Short mmCIF file of C-alpha atoms and ligand atoms in Angstrom, two decimals:
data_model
loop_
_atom_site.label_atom_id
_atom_site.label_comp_id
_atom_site.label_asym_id
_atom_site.label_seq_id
_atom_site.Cartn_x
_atom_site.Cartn_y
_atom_site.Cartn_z
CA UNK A 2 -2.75 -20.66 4.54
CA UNK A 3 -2.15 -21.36 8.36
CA UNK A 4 -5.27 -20.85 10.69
CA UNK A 5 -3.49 -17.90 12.25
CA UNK A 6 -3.78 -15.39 9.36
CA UNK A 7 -6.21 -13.36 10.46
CA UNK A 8 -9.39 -12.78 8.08
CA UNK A 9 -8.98 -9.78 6.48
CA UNK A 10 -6.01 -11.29 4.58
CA UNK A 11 -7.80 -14.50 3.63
CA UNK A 12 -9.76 -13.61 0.78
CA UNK A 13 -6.85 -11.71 -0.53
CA UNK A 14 -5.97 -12.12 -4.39
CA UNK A 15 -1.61 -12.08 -4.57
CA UNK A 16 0.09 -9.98 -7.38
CA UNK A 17 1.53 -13.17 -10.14
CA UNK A 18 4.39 -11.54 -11.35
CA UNK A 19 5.86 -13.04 -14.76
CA UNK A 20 7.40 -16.24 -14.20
CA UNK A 21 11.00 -16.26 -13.70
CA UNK A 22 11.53 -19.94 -14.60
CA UNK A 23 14.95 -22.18 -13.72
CA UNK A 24 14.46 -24.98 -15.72
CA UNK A 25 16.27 -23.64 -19.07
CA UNK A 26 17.88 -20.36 -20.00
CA UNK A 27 14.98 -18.89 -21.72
CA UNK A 28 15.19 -15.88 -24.16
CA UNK A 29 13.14 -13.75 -21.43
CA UNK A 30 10.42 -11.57 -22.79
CA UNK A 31 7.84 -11.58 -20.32
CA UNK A 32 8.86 -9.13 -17.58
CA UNK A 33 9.68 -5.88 -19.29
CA UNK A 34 13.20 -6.01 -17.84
CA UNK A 35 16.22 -4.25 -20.15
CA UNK A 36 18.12 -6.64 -22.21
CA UNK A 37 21.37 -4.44 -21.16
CA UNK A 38 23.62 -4.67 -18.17
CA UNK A 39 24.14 -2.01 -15.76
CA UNK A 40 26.64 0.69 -16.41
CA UNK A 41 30.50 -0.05 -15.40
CA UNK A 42 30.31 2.67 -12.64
CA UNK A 43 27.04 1.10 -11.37
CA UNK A 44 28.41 -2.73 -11.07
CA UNK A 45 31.34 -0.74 -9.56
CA UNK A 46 29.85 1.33 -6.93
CA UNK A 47 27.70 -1.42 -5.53
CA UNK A 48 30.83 -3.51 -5.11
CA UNK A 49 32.51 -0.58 -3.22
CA UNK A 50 29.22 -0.04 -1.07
CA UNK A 51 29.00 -3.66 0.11
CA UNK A 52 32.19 -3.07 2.08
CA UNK A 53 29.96 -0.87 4.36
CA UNK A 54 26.80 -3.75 4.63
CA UNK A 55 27.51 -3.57 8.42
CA UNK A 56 26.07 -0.02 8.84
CA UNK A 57 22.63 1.14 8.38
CA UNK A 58 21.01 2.86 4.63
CA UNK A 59 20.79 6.56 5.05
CA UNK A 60 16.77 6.85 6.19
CA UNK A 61 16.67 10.21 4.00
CA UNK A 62 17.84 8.89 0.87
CA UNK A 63 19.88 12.35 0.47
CA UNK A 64 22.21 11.69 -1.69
CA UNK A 65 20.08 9.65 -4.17
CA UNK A 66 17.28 12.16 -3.77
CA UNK A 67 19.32 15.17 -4.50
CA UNK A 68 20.95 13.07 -8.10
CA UNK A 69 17.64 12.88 -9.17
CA UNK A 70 16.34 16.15 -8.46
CA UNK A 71 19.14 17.52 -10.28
CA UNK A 72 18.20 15.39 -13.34
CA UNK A 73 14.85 15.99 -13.47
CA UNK A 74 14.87 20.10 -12.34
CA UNK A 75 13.16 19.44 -9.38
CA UNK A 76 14.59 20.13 -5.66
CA UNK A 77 14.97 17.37 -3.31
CA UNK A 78 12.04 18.03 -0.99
CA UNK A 79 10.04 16.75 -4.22
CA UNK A 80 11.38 13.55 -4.66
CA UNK A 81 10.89 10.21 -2.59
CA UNK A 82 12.79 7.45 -3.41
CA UNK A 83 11.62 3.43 -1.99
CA UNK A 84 12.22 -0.33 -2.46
CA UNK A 85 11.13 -0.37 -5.95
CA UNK A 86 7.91 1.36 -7.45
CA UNK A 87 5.28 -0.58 -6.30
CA UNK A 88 6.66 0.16 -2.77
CA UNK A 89 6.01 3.89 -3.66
CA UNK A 90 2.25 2.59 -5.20
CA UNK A 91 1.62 0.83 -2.16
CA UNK A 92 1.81 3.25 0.21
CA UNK A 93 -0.07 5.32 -2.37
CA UNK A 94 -3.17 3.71 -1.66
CA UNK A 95 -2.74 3.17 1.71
CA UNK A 96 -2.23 7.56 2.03
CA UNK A 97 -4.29 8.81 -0.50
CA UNK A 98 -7.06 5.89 -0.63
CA UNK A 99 -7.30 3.93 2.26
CA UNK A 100 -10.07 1.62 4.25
CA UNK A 101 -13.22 2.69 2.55
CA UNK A 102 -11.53 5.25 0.25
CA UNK A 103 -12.64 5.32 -3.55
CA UNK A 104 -9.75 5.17 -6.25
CA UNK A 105 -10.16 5.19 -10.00
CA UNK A 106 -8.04 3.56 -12.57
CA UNK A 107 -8.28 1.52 -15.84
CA UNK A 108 -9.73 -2.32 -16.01
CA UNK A 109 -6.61 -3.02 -18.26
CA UNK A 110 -3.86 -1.66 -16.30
CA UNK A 111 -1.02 -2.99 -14.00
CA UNK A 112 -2.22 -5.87 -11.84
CA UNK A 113 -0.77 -4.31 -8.49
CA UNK A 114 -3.31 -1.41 -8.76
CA UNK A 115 -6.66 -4.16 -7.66
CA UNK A 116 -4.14 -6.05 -5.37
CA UNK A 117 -3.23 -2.68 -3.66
CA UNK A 118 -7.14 -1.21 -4.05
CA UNK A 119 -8.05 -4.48 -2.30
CA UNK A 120 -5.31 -4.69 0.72
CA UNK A 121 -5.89 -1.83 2.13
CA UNK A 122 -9.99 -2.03 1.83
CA UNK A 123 -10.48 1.08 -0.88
CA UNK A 124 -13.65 0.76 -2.19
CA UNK A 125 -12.02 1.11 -6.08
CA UNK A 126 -13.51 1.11 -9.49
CA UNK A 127 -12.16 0.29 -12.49
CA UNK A 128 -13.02 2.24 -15.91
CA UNK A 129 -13.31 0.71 -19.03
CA UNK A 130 -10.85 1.16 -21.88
CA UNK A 131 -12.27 2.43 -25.32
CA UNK A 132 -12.24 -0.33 -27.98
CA UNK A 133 -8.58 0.44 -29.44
CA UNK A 134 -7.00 0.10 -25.53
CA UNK A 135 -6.78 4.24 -25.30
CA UNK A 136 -7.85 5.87 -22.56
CA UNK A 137 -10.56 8.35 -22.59
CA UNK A 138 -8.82 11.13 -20.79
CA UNK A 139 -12.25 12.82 -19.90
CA UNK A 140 -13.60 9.66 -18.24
CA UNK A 141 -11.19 10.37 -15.36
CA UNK A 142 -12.70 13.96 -14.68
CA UNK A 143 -14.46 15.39 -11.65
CA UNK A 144 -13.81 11.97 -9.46
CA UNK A 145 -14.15 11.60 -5.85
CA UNK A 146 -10.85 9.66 -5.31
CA UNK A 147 -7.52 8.61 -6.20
CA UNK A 148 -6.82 8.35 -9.57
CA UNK A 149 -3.88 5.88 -10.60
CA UNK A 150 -3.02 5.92 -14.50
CA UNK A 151 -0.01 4.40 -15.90
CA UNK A 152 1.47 6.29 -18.59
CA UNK A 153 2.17 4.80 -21.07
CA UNK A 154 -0.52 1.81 -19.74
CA UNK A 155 0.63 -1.82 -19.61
CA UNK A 156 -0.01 -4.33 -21.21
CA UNK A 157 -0.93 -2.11 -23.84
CA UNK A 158 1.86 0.22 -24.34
CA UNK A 159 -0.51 3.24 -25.24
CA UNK A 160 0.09 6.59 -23.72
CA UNK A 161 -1.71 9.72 -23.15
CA UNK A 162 -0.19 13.59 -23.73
CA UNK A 163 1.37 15.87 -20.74
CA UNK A 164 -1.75 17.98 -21.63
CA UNK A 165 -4.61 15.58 -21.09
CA UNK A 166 -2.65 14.37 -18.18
CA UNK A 167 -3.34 17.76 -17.15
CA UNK A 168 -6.84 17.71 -17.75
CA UNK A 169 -7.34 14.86 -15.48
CA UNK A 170 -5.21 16.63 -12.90
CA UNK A 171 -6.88 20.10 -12.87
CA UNK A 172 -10.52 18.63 -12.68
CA UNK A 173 -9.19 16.77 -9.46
CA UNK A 174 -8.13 19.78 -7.17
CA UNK A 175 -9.59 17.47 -3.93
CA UNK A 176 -7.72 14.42 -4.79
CA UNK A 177 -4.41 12.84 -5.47
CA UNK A 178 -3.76 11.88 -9.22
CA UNK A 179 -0.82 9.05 -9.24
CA UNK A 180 0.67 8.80 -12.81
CA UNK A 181 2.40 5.48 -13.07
CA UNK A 182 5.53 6.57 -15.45
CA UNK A 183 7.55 3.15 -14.92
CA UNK A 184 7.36 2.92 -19.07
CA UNK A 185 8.23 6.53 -20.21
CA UNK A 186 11.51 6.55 -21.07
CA UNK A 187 10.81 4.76 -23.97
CA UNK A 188 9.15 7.35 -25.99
CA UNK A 189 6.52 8.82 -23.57
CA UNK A 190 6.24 11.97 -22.46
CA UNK A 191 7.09 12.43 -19.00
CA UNK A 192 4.22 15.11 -17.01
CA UNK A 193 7.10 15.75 -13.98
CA UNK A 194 7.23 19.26 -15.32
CA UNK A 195 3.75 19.65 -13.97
CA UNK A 196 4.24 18.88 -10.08
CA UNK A 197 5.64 22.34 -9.86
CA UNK A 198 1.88 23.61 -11.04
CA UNK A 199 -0.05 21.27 -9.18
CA UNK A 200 0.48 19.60 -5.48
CA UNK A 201 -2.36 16.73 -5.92
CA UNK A 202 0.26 15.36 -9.02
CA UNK A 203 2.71 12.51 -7.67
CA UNK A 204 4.77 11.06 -10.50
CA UNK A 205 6.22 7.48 -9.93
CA UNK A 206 8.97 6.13 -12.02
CA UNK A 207 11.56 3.05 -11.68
CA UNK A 208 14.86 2.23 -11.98
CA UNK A 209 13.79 -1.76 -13.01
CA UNK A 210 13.22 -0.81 -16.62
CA UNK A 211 15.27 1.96 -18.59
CA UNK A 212 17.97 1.59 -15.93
CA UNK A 213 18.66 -1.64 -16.15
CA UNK A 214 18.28 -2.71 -12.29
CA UNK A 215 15.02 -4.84 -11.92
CA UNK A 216 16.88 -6.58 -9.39
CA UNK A 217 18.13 -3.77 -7.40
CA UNK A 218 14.46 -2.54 -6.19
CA UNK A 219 14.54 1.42 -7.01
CA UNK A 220 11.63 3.15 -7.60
CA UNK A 221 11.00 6.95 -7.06
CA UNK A 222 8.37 9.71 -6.75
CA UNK A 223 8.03 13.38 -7.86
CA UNK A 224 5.57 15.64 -6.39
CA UNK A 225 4.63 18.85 -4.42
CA UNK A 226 6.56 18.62 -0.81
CA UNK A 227 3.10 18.00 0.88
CA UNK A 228 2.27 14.90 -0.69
CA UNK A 229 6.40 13.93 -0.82
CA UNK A 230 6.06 14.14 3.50
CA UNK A 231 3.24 11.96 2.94
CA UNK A 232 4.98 9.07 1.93
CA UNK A 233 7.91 9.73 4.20
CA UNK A 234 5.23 9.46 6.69
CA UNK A 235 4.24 5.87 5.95
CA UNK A 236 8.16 4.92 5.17
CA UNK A 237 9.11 5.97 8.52
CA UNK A 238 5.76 4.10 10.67
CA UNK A 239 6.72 0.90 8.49
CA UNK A 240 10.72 0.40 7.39
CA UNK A 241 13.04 3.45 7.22
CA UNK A 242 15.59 1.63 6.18
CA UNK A 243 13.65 0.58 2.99
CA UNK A 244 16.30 0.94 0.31
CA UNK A 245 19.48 -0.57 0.95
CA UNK A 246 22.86 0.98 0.59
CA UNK A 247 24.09 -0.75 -2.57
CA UNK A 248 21.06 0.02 -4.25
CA UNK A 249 21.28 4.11 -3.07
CA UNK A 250 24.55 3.63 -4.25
CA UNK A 251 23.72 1.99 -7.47
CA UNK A 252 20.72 4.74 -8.15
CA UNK A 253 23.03 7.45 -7.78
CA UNK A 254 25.95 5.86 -9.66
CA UNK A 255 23.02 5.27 -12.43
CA UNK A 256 21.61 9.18 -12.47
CA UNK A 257 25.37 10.31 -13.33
CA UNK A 258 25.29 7.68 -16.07
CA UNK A 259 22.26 8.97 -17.69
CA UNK A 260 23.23 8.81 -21.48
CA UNK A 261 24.18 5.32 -20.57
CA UNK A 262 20.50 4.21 -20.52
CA UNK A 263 19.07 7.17 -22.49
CA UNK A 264 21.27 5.38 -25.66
CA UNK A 265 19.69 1.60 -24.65
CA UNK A 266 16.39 3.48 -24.96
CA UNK A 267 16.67 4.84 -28.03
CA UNK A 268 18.24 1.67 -29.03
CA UNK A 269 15.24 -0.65 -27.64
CA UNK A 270 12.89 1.84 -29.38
CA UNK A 271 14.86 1.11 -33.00
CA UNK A 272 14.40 -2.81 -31.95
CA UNK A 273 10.68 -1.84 -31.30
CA UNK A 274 10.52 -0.41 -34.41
CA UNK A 275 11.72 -3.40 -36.52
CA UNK A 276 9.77 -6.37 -34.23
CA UNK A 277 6.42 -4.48 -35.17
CA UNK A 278 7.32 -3.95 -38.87
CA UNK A 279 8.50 -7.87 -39.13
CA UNK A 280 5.22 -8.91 -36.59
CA UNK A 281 2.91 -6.90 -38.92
CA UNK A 282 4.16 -8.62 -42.02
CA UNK A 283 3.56 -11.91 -40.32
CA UNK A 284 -0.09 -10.81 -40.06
CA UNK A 285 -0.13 -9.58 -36.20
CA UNK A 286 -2.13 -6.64 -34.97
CA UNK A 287 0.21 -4.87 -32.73
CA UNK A 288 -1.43 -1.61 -30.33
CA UNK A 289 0.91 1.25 -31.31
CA UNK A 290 3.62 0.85 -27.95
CA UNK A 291 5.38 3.61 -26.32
CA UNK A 292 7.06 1.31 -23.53
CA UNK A 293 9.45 -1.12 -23.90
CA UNK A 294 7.03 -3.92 -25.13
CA UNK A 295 4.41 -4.72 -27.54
CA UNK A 296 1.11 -5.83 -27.20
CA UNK A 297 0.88 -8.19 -30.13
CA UNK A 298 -2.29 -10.54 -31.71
CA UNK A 299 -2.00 -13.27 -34.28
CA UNK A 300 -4.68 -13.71 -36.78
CA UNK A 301 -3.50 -17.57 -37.50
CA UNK A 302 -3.12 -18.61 -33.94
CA UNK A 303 -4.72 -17.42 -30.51
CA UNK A 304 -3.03 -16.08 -27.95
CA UNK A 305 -2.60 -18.99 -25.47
CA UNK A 306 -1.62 -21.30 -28.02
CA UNK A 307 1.02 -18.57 -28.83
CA UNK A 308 2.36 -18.33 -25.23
CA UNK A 309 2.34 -22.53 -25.20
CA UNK A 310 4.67 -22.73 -27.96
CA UNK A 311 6.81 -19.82 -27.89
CA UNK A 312 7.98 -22.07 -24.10
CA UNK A 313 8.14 -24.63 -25.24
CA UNK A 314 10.55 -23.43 -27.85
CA UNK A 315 12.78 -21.41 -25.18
CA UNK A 316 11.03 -18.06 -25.40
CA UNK A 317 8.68 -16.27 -22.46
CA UNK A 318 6.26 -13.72 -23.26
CA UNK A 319 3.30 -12.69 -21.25
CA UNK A 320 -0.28 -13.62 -21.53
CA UNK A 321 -3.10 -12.42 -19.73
CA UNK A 322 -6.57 -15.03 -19.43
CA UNK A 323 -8.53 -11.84 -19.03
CA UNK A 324 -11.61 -11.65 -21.43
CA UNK A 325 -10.71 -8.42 -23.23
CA UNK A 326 -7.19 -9.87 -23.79
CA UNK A 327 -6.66 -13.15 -23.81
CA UNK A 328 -6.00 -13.13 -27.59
CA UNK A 329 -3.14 -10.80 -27.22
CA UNK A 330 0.65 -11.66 -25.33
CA UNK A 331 2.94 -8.96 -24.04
CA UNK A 332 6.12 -8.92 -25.42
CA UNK A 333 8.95 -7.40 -23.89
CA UNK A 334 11.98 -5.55 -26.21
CA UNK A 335 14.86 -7.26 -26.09
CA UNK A 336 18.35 -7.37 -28.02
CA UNK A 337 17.86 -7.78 -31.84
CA UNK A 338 19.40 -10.62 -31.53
CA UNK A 339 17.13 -11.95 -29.03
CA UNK A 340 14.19 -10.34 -31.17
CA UNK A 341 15.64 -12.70 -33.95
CA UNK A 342 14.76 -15.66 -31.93
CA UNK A 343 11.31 -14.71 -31.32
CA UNK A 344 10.39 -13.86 -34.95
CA UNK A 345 12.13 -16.83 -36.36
CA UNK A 346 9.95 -19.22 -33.66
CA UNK A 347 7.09 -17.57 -34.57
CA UNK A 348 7.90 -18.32 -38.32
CA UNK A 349 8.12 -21.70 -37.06
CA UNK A 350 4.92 -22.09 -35.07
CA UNK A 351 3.01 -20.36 -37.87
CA UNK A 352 4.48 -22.63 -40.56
CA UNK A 353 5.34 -19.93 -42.77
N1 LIG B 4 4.23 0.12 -12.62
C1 LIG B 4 4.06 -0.61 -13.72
C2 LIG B 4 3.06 -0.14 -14.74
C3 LIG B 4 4.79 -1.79 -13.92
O1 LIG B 4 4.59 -2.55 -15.01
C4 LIG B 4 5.73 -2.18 -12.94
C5 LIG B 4 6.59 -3.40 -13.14
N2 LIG B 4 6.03 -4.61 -12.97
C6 LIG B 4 5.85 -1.41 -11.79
C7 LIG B 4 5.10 -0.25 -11.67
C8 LIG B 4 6.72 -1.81 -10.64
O2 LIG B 4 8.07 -1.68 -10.91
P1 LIG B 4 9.15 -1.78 -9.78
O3 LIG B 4 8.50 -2.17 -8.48
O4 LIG B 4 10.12 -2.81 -10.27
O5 LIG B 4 9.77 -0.40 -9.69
#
């Protein structure tokens, strides 16, 4: 830190994403990416849009906007559209929270939400999962603030229902509730129908995880116009030109390919499937996942040792040194083969 940086960004605690190592090819489990390429018309349309790098991204995001409000039944005054989903988050909590503001969300949740809560000065509290990592839906009622919930919740995987989703929204008619959907498509049930009912709802998916373009930085919103002009507000005070035109490109190519990644779901929920059957049988606890990793616990061996020598074997998962957690690692869903590797290490590391 240079002398310069002014106070207020001192004390700050950074986001550590999941470490994206060079020094071997690892079989990569740690960052919830998809195992599976982008679609053909994808990898093409970016290479036809970087022909075009010498003029500016569309600032409205029209065409990208309009492909996903046709997907999702929406129109395209409902959906915003950013440099990946935290982007969308972000300015989230700097709209609908703010310096002093109060915003609710889970103590076991995405990392981003305290980094966020804490950048902007919102005076946030965090609520308690129960015992078996579910939410209590009713603990979220009748707040003063913004709620953030991701659904399904990482590291955990567990999700709630599109009707106590709608619990929490309809006890909150004074504030915004942000539903972090960047897991859903594998399995979860998606509460987007509901922005047409409510206009405090704003619905945040990504691109990064059942589309298959982590790298790309796509994220996108659904909500009631109001709080859809919102955002546009803070994109256009900060960067308008926030998403780049081979990523627009890509996202739009990527909406028209939607059974594309709708079949690697389904086939990443199979693969699911089997790693928890095969990780059970090996004597693992694993919290019933609805996203496209597990949240897995050994009883022979604790969860840092785990981490340890699953690297040192070529394999990264996640672990957390949180209290609650620490015996647990988050294990993205990869290929079967790659699942394979991981089970057949573990064999190793457990001796059996
Ligand atoms: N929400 C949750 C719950 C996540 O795990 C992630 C990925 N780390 C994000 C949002 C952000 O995704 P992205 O910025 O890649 O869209």
């Amino acid at each position: 830190m240079s002398r310069y940086l002014i106070d207020q960004y001192q004390s700050l605690e950074v986001y550590v994403p999941g470490e994206q190592p060079r020094d071997m090819q690892y079989v990569k489990l740690n960052t919830n990416e998809s195992p599976y390429p982008p679609s053909p018309a994808v990898i093409d349309a970016v290479t036809k849009e970087a022909g075009r790098l010498q003029l500016y991204s569309d600032p409205t995001l029209m065409e990208l906007r309009e492909a996903i409000a046709g997907l999702y039944g929406v129109k395209r005054e409902n959906v915003y559209a950013s440099n990946g989903s935290d982007d969308i988050l972000n300015f989230a909590f700097m709209a609908f929270a703010g310096k002093g503001g109060r915003a609710y969300f889970p103590d076991i949740s995405y990392g981003f939400y305290k980094v966020f809560g804490d950048l902007h000065g919102v005076n946030y509290t965090t609520i308690p999962l129960e015992e078996d990592f579910s939410i209590d839906p009713e603990k979220y009622h009748n707040l003063d603030g913004l709620v953030v919930i991701a659904n399904p919740n990482a590291p955990t995987g567990v999700a709630l229902s599109v009707e106590e989703i709608e619990g929490i929204v309809k006890s909150n008619p004074n504030n915004v509730v942000l539903i972090d959907e960047a897991y859903v498509d594998f399995g979860g049930e998606s509460c987007v129908g509901l922005t047409t009912k409510y206009d405090n709802l704003l619905v945040c998916q990504t691109f990064s995880k059942s589309r298959s373009m982590a790298g790309a930085r796509l994220g996108f919103a659904i909500a009631d116009a109001g709080l859809i002009g919102d955002l546009d507000r803070i994109r256009n005070t900060t960067n308008p030109y926030n998403v780049n035109r081979m990523t627009l490109s890509a996202g739009v190519a990527a909406i028209q390919d939607n059974d594309y990644y709708m079949d690697n779901c389904r086939k990443i929920e199979a693969t699911r499937a089997e790693t928890v059957r095969r990780l059970e049988g090996l004597g693992f606890t694993v919290i019933p996942s609805k996203a496209n990793f597990i949240f897995a616990k050994s009883d022979k061996v604790d969860g840092g040792t785990l981490y340890r020598e699953l690297k040192s074997r070529g394999v990264l998962v996640r672990h957390f040194e949180s209290p609650r957690i620490k015996d647990f690692n988050r294990i993205t869903i990869g290929t079967p083969e790659q699942m394979d590797v991981l089970v057949t290490k573990i064999k190793e590391i457990l001796g059996v």
